[in-house]
XYZ file of C-alpha atoms in Angstrom:
761
model
C -32.439 14.874 -17.107
C -35.630 16.788 -16.341
C -37.360 13.908 -14.553
C -34.684 13.947 -11.861
C -34.345 17.707 -11.355
C -35.308 18.721 -7.805
C -37.046 21.949 -6.831
C -35.058 24.406 -4.758
C -37.076 23.500 -1.632
C -36.608 19.758 -2.238
C -32.956 20.369 -2.951
C -32.357 22.159 0.343
C -34.334 19.604 2.329
C -32.358 16.746 0.812
C -28.954 18.395 1.065
C -29.102 19.880 4.531
C -28.804 23.494 3.285
C -26.067 22.760 0.751
C -26.645 23.781 -2.828
C -24.799 21.387 -5.097
C -24.409 21.773 -8.808
C -23.472 18.899 -11.081
C -19.786 19.488 -10.473
C -19.508 22.111 -7.756
C -20.446 23.370 -4.309
C -22.085 26.682 -3.413
C -21.830 27.667 0.240
C -25.162 28.106 2.023
C -26.563 27.251 5.414
C -24.243 26.490 8.320
C -21.326 28.881 7.891
C -19.136 27.059 10.399
C -19.623 23.752 8.622
C -18.781 25.364 5.304
C -15.675 26.982 6.769
C -14.513 23.584 7.984
C -14.882 21.997 4.572
C -11.563 21.540 2.724
C -11.137 23.165 -0.655
C -11.819 20.679 -3.438
C -10.099 21.021 -6.789
C -11.900 19.157 -9.565
C -15.093 17.114 -9.260
C -16.789 17.642 -5.923
C -17.616 14.692 -3.653
C -21.030 16.158 -2.870
C -22.178 15.848 -6.484
C -23.790 12.545 -7.396
C -22.494 12.653 -10.953
C -18.942 12.814 -9.618
C -19.296 9.162 -8.625
C -21.820 7.626 -11.005
C -22.921 8.513 -14.517
C -25.276 6.740 -16.901
C -24.835 7.208 -20.633
C -27.554 7.401 -23.258
C -26.957 3.738 -24.063
C -27.381 2.717 -20.431
C -23.691 2.101 -19.720
C -22.740 3.019 -16.175
C -19.454 4.780 -15.497
C -18.018 4.811 -11.993
C -15.308 7.309 -11.063
C -13.008 6.452 -8.173
C -10.160 8.444 -6.679
C -8.477 5.157 -5.783
C -6.126 3.188 -7.995
C -5.348 -0.487 -8.441
C -2.123 -2.134 -7.296
C -2.973 -5.271 -9.254
C -5.713 -6.494 -6.913
C -8.617 -6.116 -9.369
C -10.186 -3.212 -7.508
C -12.094 -2.014 -10.561
C -13.917 -5.349 -10.823
C -14.919 -5.236 -7.159
C -16.228 -1.678 -7.566
C -18.225 -2.759 -10.602
C -19.767 -5.617 -8.599
C -20.833 -3.272 -5.819
C -22.331 -0.656 -8.128
C -24.017 -3.239 -10.354
C -25.722 -4.756 -7.324
C -26.891 -1.408 -5.970
C -28.177 -0.227 -9.351
C -29.567 -3.618 -10.435
C -27.678 -3.657 -13.707
C -25.594 -6.368 -15.352
C -21.951 -6.458 -14.324
C -20.751 -5.990 -17.894
C -22.709 -2.714 -18.085
C -20.458 -1.059 -15.505
C -17.080 0.450 -16.353
C -14.720 1.947 -13.794
C -12.209 4.767 -14.139
C -9.488 5.064 -11.498
C -7.221 7.826 -10.276
C -7.765 10.525 -12.923
C -7.615 13.862 -11.101
C -9.957 15.522 -13.616
C -12.639 12.881 -13.123
C -12.545 11.954 -9.452
C -11.989 13.535 -6.036
C -9.076 12.685 -3.773
C -9.895 9.408 -1.992
C -6.333 8.911 -0.829
C -5.154 6.727 -3.690
C -3.799 3.303 -2.746
C -2.859 2.891 0.919
C -3.714 0.993 4.057
C -5.757 -1.653 2.240
C -8.490 0.985 1.970
C -9.463 0.325 -1.640
C -12.650 -1.512 -0.700
C -13.028 -1.048 3.028
C -13.135 2.742 2.660
C -12.971 3.584 -1.032
C -16.145 1.666 -1.889
C -18.378 3.489 0.584
C -19.164 6.631 -1.453
C -19.551 4.537 -4.607
C -22.077 2.245 -2.926
C -23.945 5.206 -1.452
C -23.967 7.074 -4.744
C -25.240 4.032 -6.649
C -28.011 3.527 -4.099
C -29.004 7.174 -4.380
C -28.930 7.034 -8.181
C -31.231 4.019 -8.112
C -33.641 5.850 -5.797
C -33.797 8.872 -8.070
C -34.236 6.725 -11.162
C -37.058 4.763 -9.582
C -38.792 7.956 -8.478
C -38.416 9.371 -11.970
C -39.894 6.171 -13.406
C -42.772 6.364 -10.919
C -43.645 9.842 -12.189
C -43.401 8.735 -15.809
C -45.446 5.553 -15.278
C -47.930 7.212 -12.896
C -47.491 4.675 -10.120
C -46.028 4.785 -6.607
C -42.310 4.156 -6.320
C -42.867 1.153 -4.063
C -44.933 -0.445 -6.827
C -41.798 -0.661 -8.990
C -38.844 -2.984 -9.228
C -35.633 -2.966 -11.288
C -33.990 -5.662 -13.370
C -30.909 -5.141 -15.516
C -31.317 -1.393 -15.739
C -35.048 -1.477 -16.484
C -37.618 -0.137 -14.024
C -40.954 -1.950 -14.290
C -44.322 -2.206 -12.564
C -44.386 -5.263 -10.327
C -48.042 -5.971 -11.101
C -47.557 -5.429 -14.822
C -43.900 -6.162 -15.812
C -44.614 -5.207 -19.428
C -44.910 -1.589 -18.313
C -41.461 -0.171 -17.733
C -38.725 2.235 -18.712
C -34.966 1.825 -18.897
C -32.344 3.859 -17.096
C -31.087 5.030 -20.476
C -34.524 6.371 -21.373
C -34.795 8.157 -18.034
C -31.338 9.693 -18.095
C -30.881 10.341 -21.778
C -27.153 10.805 -21.329
C -27.489 13.751 -18.947
C -25.710 13.915 -15.611
C -27.324 13.616 -12.199
C -27.931 17.160 -10.933
C -28.430 15.842 -7.423
C -26.720 16.328 -4.059
C -24.980 14.050 -1.618
C -23.922 14.916 1.907
C -20.140 14.915 2.038
C -18.318 14.287 5.328
C -15.720 17.017 4.664
C -12.926 14.442 4.591
C -10.226 14.340 1.930
C -8.262 11.137 1.397
C -9.003 7.626 2.583
C -11.829 8.704 4.880
C -13.846 10.506 2.204
C -17.505 9.542 2.173
C -20.722 10.891 0.698
C -24.278 9.752 1.357
C -27.684 10.333 -0.149
C -31.199 9.746 1.097
C -31.200 6.126 -0.020
C -29.851 3.374 2.175
C -27.691 0.779 0.418
C -29.051 -2.733 0.177
C -28.708 -5.266 2.936
C -26.021 -7.824 2.015
C -28.724 -10.505 1.904
C -30.075 -8.798 -1.219
C -26.827 -8.937 -3.147
C -26.748 -11.074 -6.268
C -23.301 -10.092 -7.602
C -21.308 -9.102 -4.526
C -19.866 -12.180 -2.868
C -19.548 -14.174 -6.070
C -16.304 -14.896 -7.868
C -15.755 -13.164 -11.198
C -12.573 -13.285 -13.247
C -10.766 -10.073 -14.029
C -10.832 -8.844 -17.616
C -7.394 -7.220 -17.500
C -5.370 -10.411 -16.998
C -5.548 -11.463 -20.647
C -4.354 -8.018 -21.765
C -1.412 -8.205 -19.375
C -0.454 -11.710 -20.486
C -0.780 -10.825 -24.182
C 1.077 -7.505 -23.787
C -1.977 -5.442 -24.696
C -2.063 -3.557 -21.412
C -1.224 0.144 -21.631
C 1.375 1.152 -19.044
C 2.948 4.491 -18.201
C 6.078 3.454 -20.076
C 4.051 3.216 -23.304
C 2.889 6.841 -23.319
C 4.321 8.706 -26.299
C 2.994 12.256 -26.825
C 4.020 13.989 -30.026
C 7.374 15.796 -30.015
C 8.562 13.719 -27.058
C 11.974 14.000 -25.421
C 13.465 11.052 -23.511
C 15.310 11.696 -20.263
C 17.647 9.954 -17.841
C 19.137 11.164 -14.577
C 22.822 11.017 -13.677
C 23.531 9.958 -10.081
C 26.715 10.377 -8.005
C 28.899 7.417 -7.095
C 29.008 8.607 -3.474
C 25.731 9.452 -1.781
C 25.535 13.123 -0.878
C 27.995 14.333 -3.526
C 27.041 17.506 -5.405
C 27.852 18.376 -9.045
C 30.644 20.932 -9.331
C 31.029 20.980 -13.112
C 29.534 19.324 -16.196
C 31.405 18.845 -19.477
C 28.822 19.503 -22.209
C 31.338 18.428 -24.853
C 31.271 14.872 -23.479
C 27.866 14.288 -25.131
C 28.355 16.492 -28.192
C 28.637 13.417 -30.389
C 25.065 12.336 -29.571
C 22.760 14.280 -31.880
C 20.206 16.368 -29.998
C 21.426 15.361 -26.529
C 21.386 18.096 -23.888
C 22.128 18.197 -20.192
C 20.356 19.880 -17.307
C 21.620 20.822 -13.843
C 19.688 22.335 -10.977
C 21.105 22.120 -7.481
C 22.187 18.529 -7.047
C 19.990 17.165 -9.852
C 21.724 16.259 -13.102
C 19.879 14.865 -16.139
C 20.100 14.497 -19.889
C 17.464 14.591 -22.619
C 17.589 13.249 -26.162
C 15.335 12.461 -29.105
C 15.352 8.707 -28.488
C 15.474 6.591 -25.364
C 18.697 4.889 -26.389
C 20.367 8.240 -27.011
C 19.257 9.374 -23.560
C 20.804 6.238 -22.051
C 24.024 6.790 -24.016
C 24.167 10.433 -22.952
C 23.623 9.577 -19.268
C 26.556 7.185 -19.433
C 28.813 9.529 -21.395
C 28.177 12.809 -19.549
C 31.241 13.809 -17.561
C 30.322 15.287 -14.184
C 32.776 16.498 -11.564
C 31.292 15.643 -8.192
C 32.231 17.080 -4.811
C 34.529 14.978 -2.663
C 32.435 13.823 0.284
C 32.938 11.180 2.916
C 30.731 8.144 2.578
C 27.740 8.742 4.889
C 26.883 5.118 5.665
C 29.434 4.508 8.397
C 30.395 0.864 8.474
C 27.892 -0.089 5.775
C 25.446 -2.933 6.220
C 27.749 -4.860 8.567
C 27.282 -2.177 11.231
C 23.643 -1.247 10.708
C 22.315 -2.901 13.857
C 25.206 -1.525 15.895
C 24.206 1.899 14.596
C 20.573 1.397 15.636
C 21.499 0.205 19.122
C 23.898 3.083 19.740
C 21.892 5.894 18.129
C 20.080 8.424 20.265
C 16.313 8.280 19.606
C 14.794 11.070 17.516
C 11.066 10.506 17.995
C 10.317 13.783 19.757
C 7.926 14.873 16.994
C 6.049 11.615 16.561
C 3.013 11.205 14.348
C 0.034 9.354 15.882
C -0.337 6.732 13.173
C -0.188 2.923 13.254
C -0.306 3.028 17.035
C 1.479 6.348 17.072
C 3.647 7.629 19.886
C 1.473 6.750 22.855
C 2.161 7.557 26.463
C 3.631 4.569 28.224
C 4.989 3.663 31.633
C 7.372 0.681 31.612
C 7.859 0.639 35.394
C 4.954 -1.697 36.292
C 6.121 -4.160 33.656
C 9.768 -3.899 34.684
C 8.766 -4.466 38.303
C 6.782 -7.547 37.278
C 9.727 -8.872 35.299
C 12.083 -8.323 38.231
C 9.768 -10.375 40.458
C 9.304 -13.199 37.932
C 10.573 -16.713 38.439
C 11.967 -16.704 34.909
C 12.610 -13.952 32.357
C 12.799 -14.623 28.616
C 14.324 -11.953 26.379
C 15.401 -11.640 22.778
C 16.217 -9.083 20.079
C 14.981 -9.488 16.510
C 16.694 -7.727 13.624
C 15.034 -6.607 10.399
C 17.104 -5.457 7.422
C 16.478 -2.599 5.006
C 14.373 -3.713 2.046
C 13.698 -2.134 -1.346
C 10.409 -1.937 -3.188
C 12.373 -3.230 -6.182
C 9.536 -2.837 -8.641
C 9.818 -5.234 -11.573
C 9.942 -2.150 -13.798
C 11.336 0.991 -12.134
C 9.785 4.436 -12.095
C 8.582 6.084 -15.280
C 6.799 9.385 -15.689
C 5.641 11.391 -18.693
C 4.953 15.112 -18.401
C 3.733 17.748 -20.811
C 4.134 21.196 -19.262
C 2.869 23.998 -21.448
C 2.809 27.488 -19.979
C 0.725 27.434 -16.825
C -0.696 23.946 -17.410
C 0.690 20.452 -16.971
C -0.486 16.988 -17.945
C 1.170 14.076 -16.135
C 1.014 10.321 -16.756
C 2.192 8.164 -13.838
C 1.582 4.842 -12.092
C 1.762 6.501 -8.688
C -0.338 5.195 -5.827
C -1.397 8.759 -4.993
C -2.425 10.591 -8.178
C -4.160 13.497 -6.451
C -1.302 14.068 -4.045
C 1.159 13.837 -6.929
C -0.884 16.519 -8.699
C -0.684 18.782 -5.650
C 3.056 18.182 -5.253
C 3.983 18.841 -8.864
C 1.839 21.994 -8.856
C 3.816 23.222 -5.854
C 7.119 22.138 -7.419
C 6.473 24.058 -10.634
C 4.586 26.974 -9.061
C 1.359 26.171 -10.913
C -2.268 26.323 -9.843
C -3.423 22.892 -8.688
C -6.434 23.187 -10.973
C -4.079 23.477 -13.943
C -2.323 20.156 -13.289
C -3.870 16.888 -14.360
C -2.467 13.512 -13.334
C -3.658 10.489 -15.248
C -3.048 7.294 -13.335
C -1.769 4.447 -15.476
C -1.142 0.795 -14.751
C 2.406 0.166 -13.622
C 4.696 -2.693 -12.775
C 3.232 -3.044 -9.301
C 4.252 -1.737 -5.914
C 2.846 -1.328 -2.456
C 3.821 1.682 -0.397
C 5.989 4.722 -1.122
C 8.143 3.323 -3.911
C 10.003 5.203 -6.628
C 6.749 5.703 -8.567
C 6.478 9.412 -7.645
C 10.080 10.228 -8.478
C 10.277 10.096 -12.285
C 7.050 12.133 -12.839
C 8.510 14.999 -10.792
C 11.730 14.874 -12.792
C 9.845 14.689 -16.093
C 7.770 17.734 -15.133
C 10.845 19.785 -14.257
C 12.546 18.881 -17.542
C 9.410 19.434 -19.620
C 9.103 22.969 -18.286
C 12.788 23.596 -18.988
C 12.835 22.294 -22.572
C 9.288 23.222 -23.598
C 8.435 19.736 -24.848
C 6.815 16.601 -23.404
C 9.398 14.533 -21.515
C 9.458 10.847 -20.664
C 11.737 10.168 -17.700
C 12.636 6.498 -17.294
C 14.593 5.282 -14.285
C 16.998 2.391 -14.740
C 16.989 -0.915 -12.906
C 19.952 0.327 -10.876
C 18.145 3.502 -9.835
C 14.930 1.650 -9.028
C 16.666 -0.601 -6.504
C 19.448 1.651 -5.256
C 17.631 5.011 -5.076
C 14.031 4.159 -4.186
C 12.748 4.786 -0.633
C 13.500 1.805 1.593
C 11.607 -0.101 4.256
C 13.322 0.882 7.506
C 15.687 -1.468 9.284
C 14.892 -2.009 12.936
C 15.440 -4.004 16.103
C 12.543 -5.425 18.083
C 13.449 -6.013 21.749
C 11.216 -8.344 23.744
C 11.051 -9.419 27.377
C 8.562 -11.619 29.198
C 8.302 -12.937 32.706
C 6.954 -16.319 33.816
C 5.876 -17.524 37.239
C 6.511 -20.991 38.658
C 3.449 -22.381 36.867
C 4.575 -20.985 33.505
C 2.057 -18.131 33.455
C 3.061 -14.800 31.916
C 3.663 -12.124 34.541
C 4.764 -9.266 32.286
C 5.317 -8.506 28.616
C 7.569 -5.795 27.202
C 7.826 -4.786 23.533
C 10.176 -2.121 22.216
C 10.855 -1.269 18.583
C 13.821 0.891 17.616
C 14.631 1.583 14.013
C 14.966 3.985 11.152
C 12.080 6.347 10.612
C 9.076 5.015 8.704
C 8.252 8.623 7.836
C 11.697 9.826 6.779
C 9.806 10.921 3.673
C 6.040 11.045 3.675
C 4.036 8.212 2.176
C 2.585 10.583 -0.422
C 4.309 12.718 -3.033
C 2.198 15.698 -2.005
C 5.151 18.063 -1.676
C 8.567 18.162 -3.387
C 10.535 17.759 -0.140
C 9.366 14.144 -0.061
C 11.026 13.352 -3.389
C 14.640 12.912 -4.374
C 14.596 15.649 -7.025
C 12.784 17.982 -4.644
C 15.487 17.608 -2.011
C 18.218 17.925 -4.661
C 16.734 21.242 -5.795
C 16.525 22.839 -2.373
C 13.328 21.625 -0.717
C 14.222 20.695 2.848
C 12.923 17.394 4.154
C 10.363 17.476 6.959
C 10.944 16.225 10.493
C 8.323 13.706 11.539
C 8.828 10.256 12.961
C 6.930 6.996 13.047
C 7.492 3.297 13.527
C 4.940 0.815 14.861
C 3.818 -1.478 17.654
C 1.656 -4.616 17.539
C -2.064 -4.321 18.144
C -3.267 -7.910 18.483
C -5.524 -8.756 21.399
C -3.088 -10.897 23.414
C -4.041 -10.448 27.057
C -0.870 -10.300 29.142
C -0.654 -8.769 32.615
C 1.616 -5.734 32.889
C 1.937 -5.340 29.130
C 3.822 -2.334 27.723
C 4.958 -1.483 24.213
C 6.578 1.524 22.547
C 8.791 2.521 19.644
C 11.725 4.829 18.976
C 13.310 6.046 15.750
C 16.951 6.836 14.995
C 18.495 9.576 12.809
C 19.052 8.813 9.121
C 22.555 8.238 7.831
C 22.126 11.136 5.421
C 19.520 13.817 6.074
C 18.824 14.993 2.511
C 18.553 13.218 -0.853
C 19.674 9.875 0.478
C 19.402 6.573 -1.406
C 18.696 5.127 2.053
C 15.770 7.427 2.838
C 13.012 5.363 4.383
C 9.259 5.244 3.920
C 6.346 2.875 3.703
C 6.646 -0.575 2.196
C 3.642 -2.889 2.052
C 2.074 -3.125 5.547
C 4.365 -0.355 6.853
C 6.573 -1.551 9.714
C 4.011 -4.290 10.436
C 6.335 -7.037 9.178
C 9.142 -5.854 11.425
C 7.020 -5.585 14.560
C 5.182 -8.866 13.996
C 8.452 -10.652 13.334
C 9.503 -9.784 16.859
C 6.115 -10.255 18.503
C 5.143 -13.542 16.832
C 8.582 -15.156 17.088
C 8.737 -14.236 20.745
C 5.300 -15.762 21.300
C 6.834 -19.091 20.265
C 9.912 -18.571 22.421
C 7.852 -17.810 25.516
C 5.522 -20.716 24.775
C 8.547 -23.021 24.658
C 9.850 -21.606 27.937
C 6.420 -22.260 29.476
C 6.356 -25.790 28.049
C 3.330 -25.064 25.866
C 2.402 -25.666 22.247
C 2.609 -22.306 20.387
C -0.932 -22.559 19.011
C -2.335 -23.418 22.432
C -0.329 -20.546 23.939
C -1.827 -18.091 21.456
C -5.362 -19.302 22.009
C -4.893 -19.042 25.773
C -4.017 -15.354 25.560
C -6.162 -14.109 22.651
C -9.440 -12.314 23.368
C -10.760 -11.378 19.900
C -12.987 -14.144 18.552
C -12.062 -13.384 14.949
C -8.357 -13.729 15.731
C -9.069 -16.987 17.517
C -11.052 -18.211 14.502
C -8.269 -17.619 11.953
C -5.649 -19.234 14.194
C -7.832 -22.300 14.615
C -8.648 -22.390 10.888
C -4.980 -22.295 9.841
C -3.906 -24.835 12.454
C -6.690 -27.287 11.650
C -6.131 -27.116 7.898
C -2.397 -27.624 8.464
C -3.169 -30.702 10.554
C -1.338 -29.124 13.466
C -0.011 -31.472 16.137
C 0.972 -30.089 19.559
C 4.669 -29.336 19.703
C 7.187 -27.859 22.125
C 10.832 -26.928 21.612
C 12.880 -29.705 20.064
C 16.289 -30.170 18.434
C 16.377 -31.221 14.812
C 18.807 -33.592 13.160
C 19.896 -34.834 9.751
C 20.654 -33.007 6.517
C 17.025 -32.203 5.607
C 14.869 -31.138 8.542
C 11.174 -30.246 8.486
C 9.115 -28.208 10.906
C 5.956 -26.181 11.256
C 5.296 -22.666 12.440
C 2.444 -20.189 12.707
C 1.979 -16.434 13.077
C -0.961 -14.070 13.471
C -1.714 -10.544 12.377
C -4.833 -8.439 12.568
C -5.168 -5.036 10.996
C -6.961 -3.083 8.256
C -10.245 -4.537 9.653
C -9.013 -8.004 8.668
C -7.474 -11.033 10.349
C -4.910 -13.515 9.071
C -3.039 -16.477 10.481
C -0.308 -18.094 8.388
C 0.872 -21.625 9.108
C 3.714 -23.094 7.122
C 5.801 -26.206 6.847
C 9.438 -25.751 5.910
C 12.284 -27.940 4.796
C 15.729 -26.791 5.945
C 18.871 -28.018 4.219
C 21.650 -28.001 6.799
C 24.381 -28.301 4.160
C 23.296 -25.297 2.078
C 21.237 -23.268 4.537
C 18.348 -23.127 2.079
C 14.849 -22.879 3.518
C 12.047 -24.154 1.328
C 8.536 -23.243 2.400
C 6.928 -26.427 1.132
C 3.398 -25.856 2.446
C 1.406 -22.720 3.304
C -2.004 -22.493 4.956
C -3.741 -19.170 5.536
C -6.793 -18.624 7.697
C -8.251 -15.326 6.501
C -11.163 -13.123 7.547
C -11.656 -9.824 5.713
C -15.292 -9.384 6.643
C -17.692 -9.386 3.726
C -15.909 -10.664 0.615
C -16.871 -8.847 -2.558
C -15.057 -11.226 -4.901
C -13.580 -14.453 -3.448
C -11.447 -14.935 -6.568
C -9.882 -11.536 -5.933
C -9.231 -12.370 -2.283
C -7.524 -15.617 -3.272
C -5.384 -13.823 -5.830
C -4.399 -11.211 -3.254
C -3.347 -13.927 -0.819
C -1.409 -15.844 -3.451
C 0.537 -12.690 -4.237
C 1.238 -12.161 -0.550
C 2.557 -15.705 -0.238
C 5.246 -15.132 -2.846
C 6.197 -11.630 -1.744
C 6.085 -12.743 1.885
C 8.459 -15.629 1.174
C 10.689 -13.320 -0.863
C 10.964 -10.697 1.881
C 11.399 -13.324 4.598
C 14.138 -15.319 2.855
C 16.029 -13.088 0.433
C 15.303 -9.373 0.157
C 17.979 -7.212 1.738
C 19.488 -3.893 0.680
C 23.262 -4.157 0.517
C 25.368 -1.021 0.968
C 28.867 0.036 1.861
C 29.938 3.319 3.411
C 29.503 5.234 0.118
C 26.565 3.837 -1.794
C 23.840 1.236 -2.110
C 25.343 -1.779 -3.852
C 22.041 -3.554 -4.534
C 21.540 -2.585 -8.163
C 20.064 -5.621 -9.952
C 18.448 -9.022 -9.377
C 21.776 -10.594 -8.461
C 22.653 -8.043 -5.786
C 19.049 -7.662 -4.635
C 17.755 -11.205 -4.713
C 14.061 -12.015 -4.797
C 12.197 -15.317 -4.674
C 12.094 -17.388 -7.863
C 9.986 -20.227 -9.204
C 12.157 -22.630 -7.203
C 10.683 -21.105 -4.054
C 7.088 -21.891 -4.955
C 5.385 -23.920 -2.195
C 4.347 -27.439 -3.172
C 0.992 -26.982 -1.475
C -1.186 -23.990 -0.630
C -4.456 -24.039 1.316
C -6.558 -20.899 1.789
C -9.353 -20.924 4.351
C -11.544 -17.907 3.576
C -13.958 -16.980 6.348
C -16.724 -14.905 4.796
C -18.625 -12.617 7.149
C -21.335 -10.787 5.174
C -22.527 -9.217 8.426
C -19.182 -7.469 8.958
C -17.729 -4.436 7.150
C -15.379 -5.041 4.248
C -11.797 -5.344 5.451
C -8.555 -4.933 3.567
C -7.232 -8.116 1.970
C -3.988 -6.738 0.557
C -1.730 -6.671 3.617
C -2.593 -8.679 6.761
C -1.305 -12.089 5.636
C 2.044 -10.950 4.210
C 3.028 -9.585 7.606
C 3.067 -13.092 9.088
C 5.616 -14.753 6.815
C 8.994 -13.949 8.421
C 7.716 -14.995 11.853
C 5.841 -18.086 10.637
C 8.908 -19.264 8.686
C 11.337 -18.527 11.524
C 9.060 -20.393 13.930
C 8.951 -23.366 11.557
C 12.750 -23.329 11.208
C 13.112 -23.367 14.986
C 10.667 -26.277 15.146
C 12.679 -28.131 12.502
C 16.201 -27.446 13.757
C 16.001 -26.347 17.356
C 17.861 -23.184 16.309
C 16.150 -19.822 16.614
C 16.802 -17.351 13.779
C 16.214 -13.805 14.976
C 17.007 -11.860 11.830
C 15.351 -11.603 8.458
C 15.873 -12.117 5.625
C 16.913 -15.654 6.463
C 19.407 -15.936 3.607
C 21.053 -19.335 3.063
C 24.552 -18.155 3.996
C 23.378 -16.856 7.373
C 21.247 -19.929 8.084
C 24.113 -22.269 7.222
C 26.401 -20.537 9.737
C 23.779 -20.694 12.462
C 23.213 -24.408 11.881
C 26.907 -25.297 11.732
């Protein structure tokens, strides 16, 4: 691409003394800055062609280190790049999460796909357009500002017939041009060129609704998932798990699977698995293999019936807290406690949140081909680059010799079981010298995946004689949100890693609310408790969608209603009185108005079928959401039906309104499911939630009769995350509506019918 090649002097001026090759970095200039830069394996973020490439036919390829959890992220990226480059949307294709093609942008987490992941893509596209226009200016012998671009063709404004296409300028070569990289790896990665991206007022594609192309393939079973990968000479594998958590294999009877042709077993540490030539033979062998397990006492003392007693009694372990999601901040409860002691009235309540499973519709699957010092991995992990690093460490390979290809999966948000099977497949592939496909079962996917931590939210508030808040205390105490890290970047964060001798780390995290409620003498903090079983536990805890946000907002937003009732105020009016952020105020008003909210205070319900309304707020991920719902409560059965849902939503500049709506619709159903049904059941020995009967999720019968989405578009604001803020609100909004309907306050989720029926009796 000779027209775009810069001289050495131009190169250094543009790059700030960094020499960047098409796919690499050479250290020059500021030695301290270079020393601070992390080592990059694979395509370098400071190379323009890492992010954007233009083929000889003019097709644009965008490489992102992110992946898609089913939100249509690739379409949104294509819209952004198409607008910046001035090409048609159908001329942009997006690759996601392939470690050989893209740098580590953190994968999927924290609703960062657009709000952070799009930044280097937008900047790179803007810089590519600048270089292409300058190249066209030289070819057409005119000034660059005399040119314009339409659908990938650069033309002279005064003479549109004179022009040249991107394809003619590039000729299929890569951009040998630099970007300034911010030295960040993960979600915060960014790279900028000389060009400034367009002002949102210039966008023609961003902000408009476009339908995703992948939906038809999913519906018609044409989509290619991890489970479909079949390399030649493939072995199928299944793990064998103990009946009592923590038991170790003492002996394995190889003769027990001798009747299954080609079946073999594998044992390392506490990990037991079988391989066979077909998947069914692997299943048969996993069921037939006779393993003598050590006799251990069940680690889950008292089982689920005693979980909240355990949390209350346990000594906190958060000495080594991680400053994330509010982190472990310094706090002084004394001023608040003094204010409460002097209050005319004190309101207090505890809210209990059960363990929940990711329960992916299809459990973990990983395919690995380890050959000598190289490995190729197929996985639907949310963190392909971190999975690459972890498997390299696990197998003792160079990171550069491990490639992870992200594939579409069955959908999950947070640290699910997605990282587990690829690790196991890699270990077995190295052992048997053939590609291995490890498929977890439904039972494993629900019983052995990392869980959302159970917790107790303790709230206190003081009121004066006029009903004004005098003090507000929030305390969360629960199982560790970082029992295992939210990435698979090291084997100690995986089940097989712990089973084979990698000791789990010691870091602790929970959460506190961050809304802008202005209360005098306000204090909040969190504590974590020790796990039931330190290593290789089926009850190990980690991130689930909106990590620990649902638990903390359940307590905060339910208590808002309780204090409002004690003060004799309508809960919406109470919120608006104490909120200070105008965007939070706007979504609360939007949801309430669309719901047709009428002022209400505490009341007692009556009759067999009772209806009520509730609301809850959450802000986070640079977005704002208020969920209002109307419920119908059946006193005879305890069933709660969320008959109407209204969401007021502000995620800044919307790239694709259709995508935002789809994201919210998904959150409605998962939010209802987690609020009403999802609960991990376990006894003292094992997790007993192993299928869709023992781990219940919402069904079609739980669909709301009416849904209203109020989307507040703010093109002047940064893109926020649309994948998490609204779902957080559902347990609190539903519980508030149930209290409005029945006069009975439910302070534990999920609000399963059996529990509700007892409370209403």
